[in-house]
Structures are given as C-alpha cells and as structure tokens.
C-alpha cells in the first residue's frame, strides 16, 4: 500500500505584539528554526510557518498519521520556545494558549488548536489551509456547508458525477463531547437543524459519500470549555482538499465572498463579519478585528507543501472586504447591546458574571 501523507495544522496564541494584534517576527523565526530542525531530523517532510492575527500557525507535511504524539510534541515544544521569546519581549498575553505545563501525548486539551488529515495522495493533490483569528470553530459551519452541500455555491455537485453522491458530515457536539454523522443531500435539514447553532454543533470532518474519501477537517477544540474560564477565543483552522471529484478551489473559496457574522471580535464577545484577507493583512486592528481569515493553497507532493498561493490576496475579494467593513460599522454601533454583543452564556470575559452576581442582592420584588 502507498505510504500515506498527513497534513497537520497546529496553532496557538503564544503572545502578541501590541495587544492581540499580530505575532512578533522573533516568535515566527523561532518557530521556523524548530520546524527546520525537525525537517532535517526527518520527523516532518515539510512545513510552512505563518500567522493569522495573533495566532502562530504551524502547517506540517509528514507521514506519522493523525494524532501522532511525536508531531504534537514537536508543535508543543515549538510553542514553548516561542512562548519564551514572547515572555522575554514582554509581549501581550505571553503563552496565552499554553494551558498546561507539561505535554501528555496530544496537544488536544492542552490549549493549541489542531486540524489534521491523513490521506493517500491523488495524482495531483490541491489543498487549502484556512487560518482564522478573532473567532471560533463554528465560524466554519456556514462556509463548509456551502462548499460541500450547496449547489448554488458548488456547481460540481450538479455537474461532476464524482460528487453527485453527496458528502457525509461528522458533527461534534462540543458541550456533550459526542459526534453524529449526517449525509447530504438526504439529511440536509437535520444537518442544518444542528449546525446553525454554531457555538455548540461544529463540523469536524467531511467525507465524500461514494467512497468515504476525507475531504475536510476543522479544529474543534473549545478553549473556554477546556479551561472553564476565559482564555481567549479558540481561533480556528481548517483543511479542505480540492479538485478532481471534490469542489474546485474556486468553489472552496466562494462562500467567503459573503462575510458572514461570526462570534468573536473584541474580547471574544461580539458578532463581527469574517473578512477574507491576504497574509499581509492578517492582523486584527479595528475593535481587535474584524475577525479575519486567510486561505493558503498548496499542492501536496510526497508530503511536501508546494506553495503557498495566498488565495484571498486578490481584488476578487475586495467587495467582500468592503462589505465586511460596512457590516463592522453597523454591528459596532450596537455597543454593549445584543446582538452586537454575544448572549451572556457566550461572553468570554467571565468577569461580567461577577458584576451580575453583585447586582443580585440589589434586586427587589416587582410590585
Ligand atoms: P476538475 O474536475 O479537474 O477538478 O476541474 C474542475 C474545474 O474545471 C474547475 O473549475
Ligand atoms: P485572541 O483570542 O485572538 O487572543 O483575542 C482575544 C481578545 O480579547 C481580542 O479582543
Ligand atoms: Mg491573543
Ligand atoms: Mg487569536
């Protein structure tokens, strides 16, 4: 059997420059050095280090499979080194996503976010790595649904017989820690009944129904549930394979032409539009946002990452960005009122619970 390739994105916020705005160059360089060493040691085949906003992103090609303790430990140690750099520079929230002191086999539950896919490489293997900041994994529900189940987005669902059988969606209930699998188009309404609730039911994986080929993976860690308190929104990442019996790259990018509202933005507690940007604009400024997403296209060759193509760095997404700015103006004007601010159970600054608690004894019966 052909040796399988694994692509892993493991990311963490280890501290940032000027608030929660961007990753410092020294942290990126430290991470690149650690990755280069791992490549020379033949632990990984290839890597690409970058950032989206204040999140440090390690994109790795290797042959160790998903949930490999060696690869997770490499990422963990890399983040620890970058945290040291961050601490020395007194960057803001140094080590923000490093919730535990010691590594225990898998970074899941320790703070960092992970999206991984193990597969047999096709003759040509285009893949898109999505990296987002100032939002949460549920932000991917709408676009991933549209990529794999909406024929008004993905013409291939109608035109390409290889996709005609639809896709299977694996959904995670992050509150109960359970999963359910639903198939489109047959169970489209059941699927939407769940994934419309983006804070709880999150698309984890997508498989082509005809042959179970793995087509997409989304990070599903919810830091707030891990830590039981506010530790920063769990800015998500995703991997999507494209072409030749899967959605074309242009179909994979199309949903992001609509900058939909996502939970996150300032203090992880507001709804804001998801703005698609090129790497040069992957920094969060206005009201710590608006939430941003980068799309990097690679061709995978024997676990090497050929590329990337900076896919949203394109005038074709100018209108999406301009719409996002308009939506940002509109939403921001709600100030502390819902639906500008998230519902109380979703607000990530748990400090507000103390304010509410302090007000409790001051309430008197209504006459
Ligand atoms: P493939 O079926 O070869 O992926 O081509 C689809 C296409 O033409 C992209 O627009
Ligand atoms: P991050 O989750 O990206 O660190 O942002 C936290 C925040 O409070 C932004 O206002
Ligand atoms: Mg941060
Ligand atoms: Mg972040």
Coordinates of C-alpha atoms and ligand atoms in Angstrom, one line a residue:
X1 CA 0.0 0.0 0.0
X2 CA 1.2 3.5 -0.8
X3 CA 2.6 5.4 2.1
X4 CA 0.0 7.9 3.4
X5 CA 0.6 11.6 3.8
X6 CA -0.6 13.6 6.8
X7 CA -1.1 17.4 6.7
X8 CA -1.4 18.9 10.2
X9 CA -2.1 22.5 11.1
X10 CA -1.3 23.0 14.8
X11 CA -1.7 26.6 16.1
X12 CA -1.5 28.6 19.3
X13 CA -1.5 32.1 20.5
X14 CA 1.8 32.4 22.5
X15 CA 1.6 36.1 23.0
X16 CA 1.4 39.0 20.6
X17 CA 2.7 42.4 19.6
X18 CA 0.7 45.4 20.7
X19 CA -2.3 43.7 22.4
X20 CA -3.9 40.8 20.5
X21 CA -3.0 42.2 17.1
X22 CA -0.2 40.2 15.5
X23 CA 2.6 37.7 16.1
X24 CA 6.1 39.1 16.6
X25 CA 8.8 38.3 14.0
X26 CA 11.1 36.7 16.6
X27 CA 8.4 34.2 17.5
X28 CA 7.9 33.3 13.8
X29 CA 11.6 32.9 13.4
X30 CA 11.9 30.7 16.5
X31 CA 9.1 28.5 15.2
X32 CA 10.7 28.3 11.7
X33 CA 14.0 27.2 13.2
X34 CA 12.3 24.5 15.2
X35 CA 10.5 23.3 12.1
X36 CA 13.7 23.4 10.0
X37 CA 15.4 21.2 12.6
X38 CA 12.5 18.7 12.6
X39 CA 12.7 18.6 8.9
X40 CA 16.5 17.9 9.0
X41 CA 15.8 15.2 11.6
X42 CA 13.3 13.7 9.2
X43 CA 10.5 14.0 11.7
X44 CA 8.5 16.1 9.3
X45 CA 8.8 16.2 5.5
X46 CA 8.0 19.9 5.1
X47 CA 6.5 22.9 6.9
X48 CA 5.2 26.4 6.5
X49 CA 5.2 28.8 9.4
X50 CA 2.9 31.8 9.4
X51 CA 0.3 33.7 11.4
X52 CA -3.2 34.9 11.3
X53 CA -3.6 37.8 13.7
X54 CA -2.0 36.8 17.0
X55 CA -2.1 33.1 16.2
X56 CA 1.1 31.3 15.3
X57 CA 0.4 28.6 12.7
X58 CA 2.5 25.5 12.0
X59 CA 1.5 23.8 8.8
X60 CA 3.3 20.5 8.5
X61 CA 3.6 17.7 6.0
X62 CA 4.6 14.3 7.4
X63 CA 4.0 10.6 7.4
X64 CA 3.2 10.0 11.1
X65 CA -0.6 10.0 10.8
X66 CA -3.2 12.0 12.7
X67 CA -2.8 12.5 16.4
X68 CA 0.9 11.5 16.3
X69 CA 2.4 12.1 19.7
X70 CA 5.7 12.9 18.0
X71 CA 4.2 15.6 15.8
X72 CA 2.1 17.0 18.6
X73 CA 5.1 17.1 20.9
X74 CA 7.1 18.9 18.2
X75 CA 4.4 21.5 18.0
X76 CA 4.1 21.8 21.8
X77 CA 7.8 22.3 22.2
X78 CA 7.9 24.8 19.4
X79 CA 5.1 26.8 21.1
X80 CA 7.0 26.6 24.4
X81 CA 10.1 28.0 22.8
X82 CA 8.1 30.8 21.1
X83 CA 6.5 31.5 24.5
X84 CA 9.9 32.0 26.0
X85 CA 10.7 34.6 23.3
X86 CA 7.3 36.2 23.9
X87 CA 8.0 36.4 27.6
X88 CA 11.4 37.9 27.1
X89 CA 9.9 40.6 24.9
X90 CA 7.1 41.1 27.4
X91 CA 4.6 40.6 24.6
X92 CA 1.0 40.7 25.5
X93 CA -0.6 37.5 26.9
X94 CA 2.6 35.5 26.5
X95 CA 1.8 31.8 26.5
X96 CA -2.0 32.6 26.2
X97 CA -3.0 29.2 24.8
X98 CA -0.5 27.1 26.7
X99 CA -2.9 26.0 29.4
X100 CA -0.9 23.1 30.9
X101 CA 2.7 22.9 32.0
X102 CA 3.6 19.5 30.6
X103 CA 2.9 17.7 27.4
X104 CA 0.9 14.5 27.7
X105 CA 0.8 12.8 24.3
X106 CA -1.6 15.0 22.3
X107 CA -2.0 18.8 22.2
X108 CA -5.8 18.5 22.3
X109 CA -7.0 19.7 25.6
X110 CA -3.7 21.5 26.3
X111 CA -4.7 24.7 24.5
X112 CA -3.4 24.6 20.9
X113 CA -5.9 24.0 18.0
X114 CA -5.5 21.2 15.5
X115 CA -6.8 20.3 12.1
X116 CA -5.2 17.2 10.5
X117 CA -5.9 14.9 7.6
X118 CA -4.2 11.7 6.7
X119 CA -4.8 10.5 3.1
X120 CA -3.3 8.7 0.1
X121 CA -2.1 11.4 -2.3
X122 CA -4.0 11.6 -5.5
X123 CA -2.1 12.2 -8.8
X124 CA -2.4 15.9 -8.0
X125 CA -3.4 17.0 -4.5
X126 CA -4.5 20.6 -4.2
X127 CA -5.4 21.6 -0.6
X128 CA -6.4 24.8 1.1
X129 CA -5.4 25.7 4.6
X130 CA -7.8 28.2 6.2
X131 CA -6.5 30.2 9.2
X132 CA -8.8 32.5 11.2
X133 CA -8.4 34.9 14.1
X134 CA -10.9 36.5 16.5
X135 CA -13.5 33.9 16.0
X136 CA -14.3 30.2 16.9
X137 CA -14.6 26.9 15.1
X138 CA -18.3 27.3 14.5
X139 CA -17.4 30.1 12.0
X140 CA -16.6 27.3 9.5
X141 CA -20.1 25.7 9.7
X142 CA -21.7 28.0 7.1
X143 CA -18.8 28.0 4.5
X144 CA -18.1 24.3 4.8
X145 CA -21.8 23.5 4.5
X146 CA -21.9 25.6 1.3
X147 CA -18.8 24.1 -0.2
X148 CA -19.9 20.5 0.2
X149 CA -23.7 20.7 0.1
X150 CA -24.9 23.9 -1.7
X151 CA -25.2 23.5 -5.4
X152 CA -25.6 27.3 -5.7
X153 CA -22.1 27.5 -4.4
X154 CA -20.5 24.3 -5.8
X155 CA -21.6 23.7 -9.3
X156 CA -19.7 20.4 -9.2
X157 CA -22.4 18.9 -7.0
X158 CA -24.7 19.1 -10.1
X159 CA -22.1 18.9 -12.9
X160 CA -19.5 16.4 -11.7
X161 CA -20.8 12.8 -11.4
X162 CA -18.0 12.0 -8.9
X163 CA -19.6 14.4 -6.4
X164 CA -23.2 13.6 -7.2
X165 CA -23.5 11.1 -4.4
X166 CA -23.1 13.9 -1.9
X167 CA -21.0 14.1 1.3
X168 CA -21.0 12.9 4.9
X169 CA -20.6 15.4 7.6
X170 CA -19.3 14.5 11.0
X171 CA -20.6 17.0 13.5
X172 CA -19.3 17.4 17.0
X173 CA -21.4 18.5 20.0
X174 CA -18.7 20.3 21.9
X175 CA -20.8 20.6 25.0
X176 CA -21.5 16.9 25.3
X177 CA -18.3 15.7 23.6
X178 CA -20.3 13.5 21.2
X179 CA -20.3 13.1 17.4
X180 CA -23.0 12.4 14.8
X181 CA -22.7 11.7 11.1
X182 CA -25.3 13.1 8.6
X183 CA -25.3 12.7 4.8
X184 CA -26.2 15.3 2.3
X185 CA -28.3 15.9 0.3
X186 CA -30.6 13.3 2.0
X187 CA -30.3 14.7 5.6
X188 CA -29.7 18.3 4.8
X189 CA -32.5 19.6 7.0
X190 CA -31.3 17.6 10.0
X191 CA -27.8 18.8 9.4
X192 CA -28.9 22.4 9.3
X193 CA -31.0 22.0 12.4
X194 CA -27.7 21.3 14.2
X195 CA -25.0 23.3 12.6
X196 CA -27.0 26.6 12.7
X197 CA -26.1 26.6 16.4
X198 CA -22.5 27.5 15.8
X199 CA -21.4 27.7 19.4
X200 CA -22.3 24.0 20.1
X201 CA -22.5 21.8 16.9
X202 CA -19.4 22.1 14.9
X203 CA -18.5 20.4 11.6
X204 CA -15.4 18.3 12.4
X205 CA -14.8 16.3 9.2
X206 CA -16.4 15.9 5.7
X207 CA -16.1 12.7 3.7
X208 CA -17.2 12.0 0.1
X209 CA -20.2 9.7 0.4
X210 CA -19.4 7.5 -2.6
X211 CA -16.0 6.3 -1.2
X212 CA -15.5 7.8 2.2
X213 CA -12.6 10.0 0.9
X214 CA -11.7 12.5 3.6
X215 CA -12.3 16.0 2.1
X216 CA -12.2 18.4 5.0
X217 CA -11.1 18.8 8.7
X218 CA -11.8 21.6 11.1
X219 CA -10.3 22.3 14.5
X220 CA -12.9 21.7 17.2
X221 CA -11.2 22.5 20.4
X222 CA -13.1 25.0 22.6
X223 CA -10.6 26.6 24.9
X224 CA -13.4 28.1 27.0
X225 CA -14.7 24.6 27.8
X226 CA -11.3 23.3 28.5
X227 CA -10.2 26.0 30.8
X228 CA -13.6 26.7 32.4
X229 CA -12.8 30.4 32.1
X230 CA -11.9 33.0 29.6
X231 CA -8.6 32.3 28.0
X232 CA -9.1 33.8 24.6
X233 CA -11.3 32.6 21.8
X234 CA -10.2 29.4 20.2
X235 CA -9.3 30.9 16.8
X236 CA -9.9 28.0 14.3
X237 CA -8.1 26.4 11.4
X238 CA -9.4 24.1 8.7
X239 CA -8.0 22.0 5.8
X240 CA -10.0 21.3 2.6
X241 CA -8.9 19.1 -0.3
X242 CA -10.0 20.2 -3.8
X243 CA -10.5 19.3 -7.4
X244 CA -10.9 16.1 -9.3
X245 CA -14.1 14.8 -7.8
X246 CA -14.0 17.3 -5.0
X247 CA -15.1 21.0 -5.0
X248 CA -12.8 23.1 -7.2
X249 CA -10.6 25.7 -5.4
X250 CA -12.8 28.5 -6.7
X251 CA -15.9 26.6 -5.2
X252 CA -14.0 26.2 -1.9
X253 CA -13.3 30.0 -1.7
X254 CA -16.7 31.2 -3.0
X255 CA -18.6 31.1 0.4
X256 CA -16.1 33.6 1.8
X257 CA -17.3 36.2 -0.7
X258 CA -20.1 36.6 1.8
X259 CA -18.6 38.0 5.0
X260 CA -21.0 36.3 7.4
X261 CA -21.3 37.2 11.1
X262 CA -19.2 35.1 13.4
X263 CA -18.8 35.1 17.2
X264 CA -15.5 36.6 18.5
X265 CA -14.1 40.0 17.6
X266 CA -13.4 42.3 20.7
X267 CA -12.8 40.3 23.8
X268 CA -14.3 37.3 22.1
X269 CA -17.7 38.6 23.0
X270 CA -19.2 40.2 19.9
X271 CA -20.6 39.3 16.5
X272 CA -18.5 40.6 13.6
X273 CA -18.1 39.9 9.9
X274 CA -15.5 37.4 8.8
X275 CA -13.2 39.3 6.5
X276 CA -11.2 37.3 3.9
X277 CA -7.6 38.8 3.6
X278 CA -4.2 38.1 2.2
X279 CA -1.3 37.3 4.6
X280 CA -0.2 41.0 4.6
X281 CA -3.5 42.0 6.1
X282 CA -3.8 39.1 8.5
X283 CA -3.7 41.4 11.5
X284 CA -6.6 42.5 13.8
X285 CA -6.8 46.2 14.4
X286 CA -10.2 47.8 14.4
X287 CA -12.0 46.8 17.7
X288 CA -9.4 44.0 17.6
X289 CA -10.8 42.8 14.3
X290 CA -12.8 42.5 12.4
X291 CA -12.4 38.7 12.5
X292 CA -10.1 37.6 9.7
X293 CA -9.5 34.6 7.6
X294 CA -6.6 33.7 5.3
X295 CA -6.6 30.9 2.7
X296 CA -3.4 29.3 1.6
X297 CA -3.4 27.0 -1.4
X298 CA -0.7 24.2 -1.6
X299 CA -0.1 21.3 -3.9
X300 CA 1.0 18.3 -1.8
X301 CA 3.7 16.3 -3.3
X302 CA 5.0 13.3 -1.3
X303 CA 4.1 15.2 1.9
X304 CA 5.9 18.3 0.6
X305 CA 4.0 21.6 0.7
X306 CA 4.4 23.1 -2.8
X307 CA 3.3 26.8 -2.4
X308 CA 1.6 28.6 -0.9
X309 CA -0.7 30.7 -3.0
X310 CA -2.2 33.5 -0.9
X311 CA -5.7 33.0 -2.2
X312 CA -7.6 35.9 -0.7
X313 CA -4.9 38.4 -1.7
X314 CA -7.0 39.1 -4.8
X315 CA -9.2 42.1 -6.0
X316 CA -11.9 39.5 -6.5
X317 CA -12.4 39.6 -2.7
X318 CA -12.3 43.4 -2.5
X319 CA -16.0 43.7 -2.4
X320 CA -16.3 41.1 0.4
X321 CA -13.8 43.2 2.4
X322 CA -15.7 46.4 1.7
X323 CA -19.0 44.7 2.7
X324 CA -17.2 43.4 5.9
X325 CA -16.2 47.0 6.7
X326 CA -19.8 48.2 6.3
X327 CA -21.1 45.4 8.5
X328 CA -18.4 46.1 11.0
X329 CA -19.6 49.8 11.2
X330 CA -23.2 48.7 11.6
X331 CA -22.6 46.0 14.2
X332 CA -20.2 48.2 16.2
X333 CA -22.9 50.8 16.7
X334 CA -24.8 48.3 18.9
X335 CA -22.2 48.8 21.5
X336 CA -22.9 46.7 24.6
X337 CA -26.3 45.7 23.3
X338 CA -27.3 42.3 21.8
X339 CA -27.0 41.2 19.0
X340 CA -23.8 43.3 18.7
X341 CA -22.6 41.7 22.0
X342 CA -23.0 37.9 22.3
X343 CA -25.6 36.3 24.6
X344 CA -24.4 36.2 28.2
X345 CA -23.6 32.5 28.1
X346 CA -21.2 33.1 25.2
X347 CA -19.5 36.2 26.5
X348 CA -15.9 35.1 27.1
X349 CA -15.0 37.6 29.8
X350 CA -16.3 35.7 32.8
X351 CA -15.6 38.8 34.9
X352 CA -19.0 40.1 33.9
X353 CA -20.6 37.3 35.8
X354 CA -19.2 38.9 39.0
X355 CA -20.9 42.2 38.1
X356 CA -24.2 40.3 37.6
X357 CA -23.7 38.5 40.9
X358 CA -23.0 41.7 42.7
X359 CA -26.3 43.2 41.4
X360 CA -28.3 40.2 42.5
X361 CA -28.9 41.3 46.1
X362 CA -30.0 44.8 44.9
X363 CA -33.0 43.3 43.1
X364 CA -36.3 43.7 44.9
X365 CA -39.7 42.0 44.1
X366 CA -41.6 43.8 41.3
X367 CA -44.9 45.2 42.5
Ligands
LIG1 P1 -11.6 19.2 -12.1 O1 -12.8 18.3 -12.2 O2 -10.4 18.6 -12.9 O3 -11.2 19.4 -10.7 O4 -11.9 20.6 -12.8 C1 -12.9 21.4 -12.3 C2 -12.8 22.7 -12.9 O5 -12.9 22.9 -14.1 C3 -12.5 23.9 -12.1 O6 -13.3 25.0 -12.4
LIG2 P1 -7.4 36.3 20.9 O1 -8.4 35.2 21.2 O2 -7.1 36.4 19.4 O3 -6.2 36.3 21.7 O4 -8.1 37.7 21.2 C1 -8.5 38.0 22.5 C2 -9.2 39.3 22.6 O5 -9.6 39.6 23.7 C3 -9.4 40.2 21.5 O6 -10.0 41.4 21.9
LIG3 MG1 -4.3 36.8 21.9
LIG4 MG1 -6.1 35.0 18.2

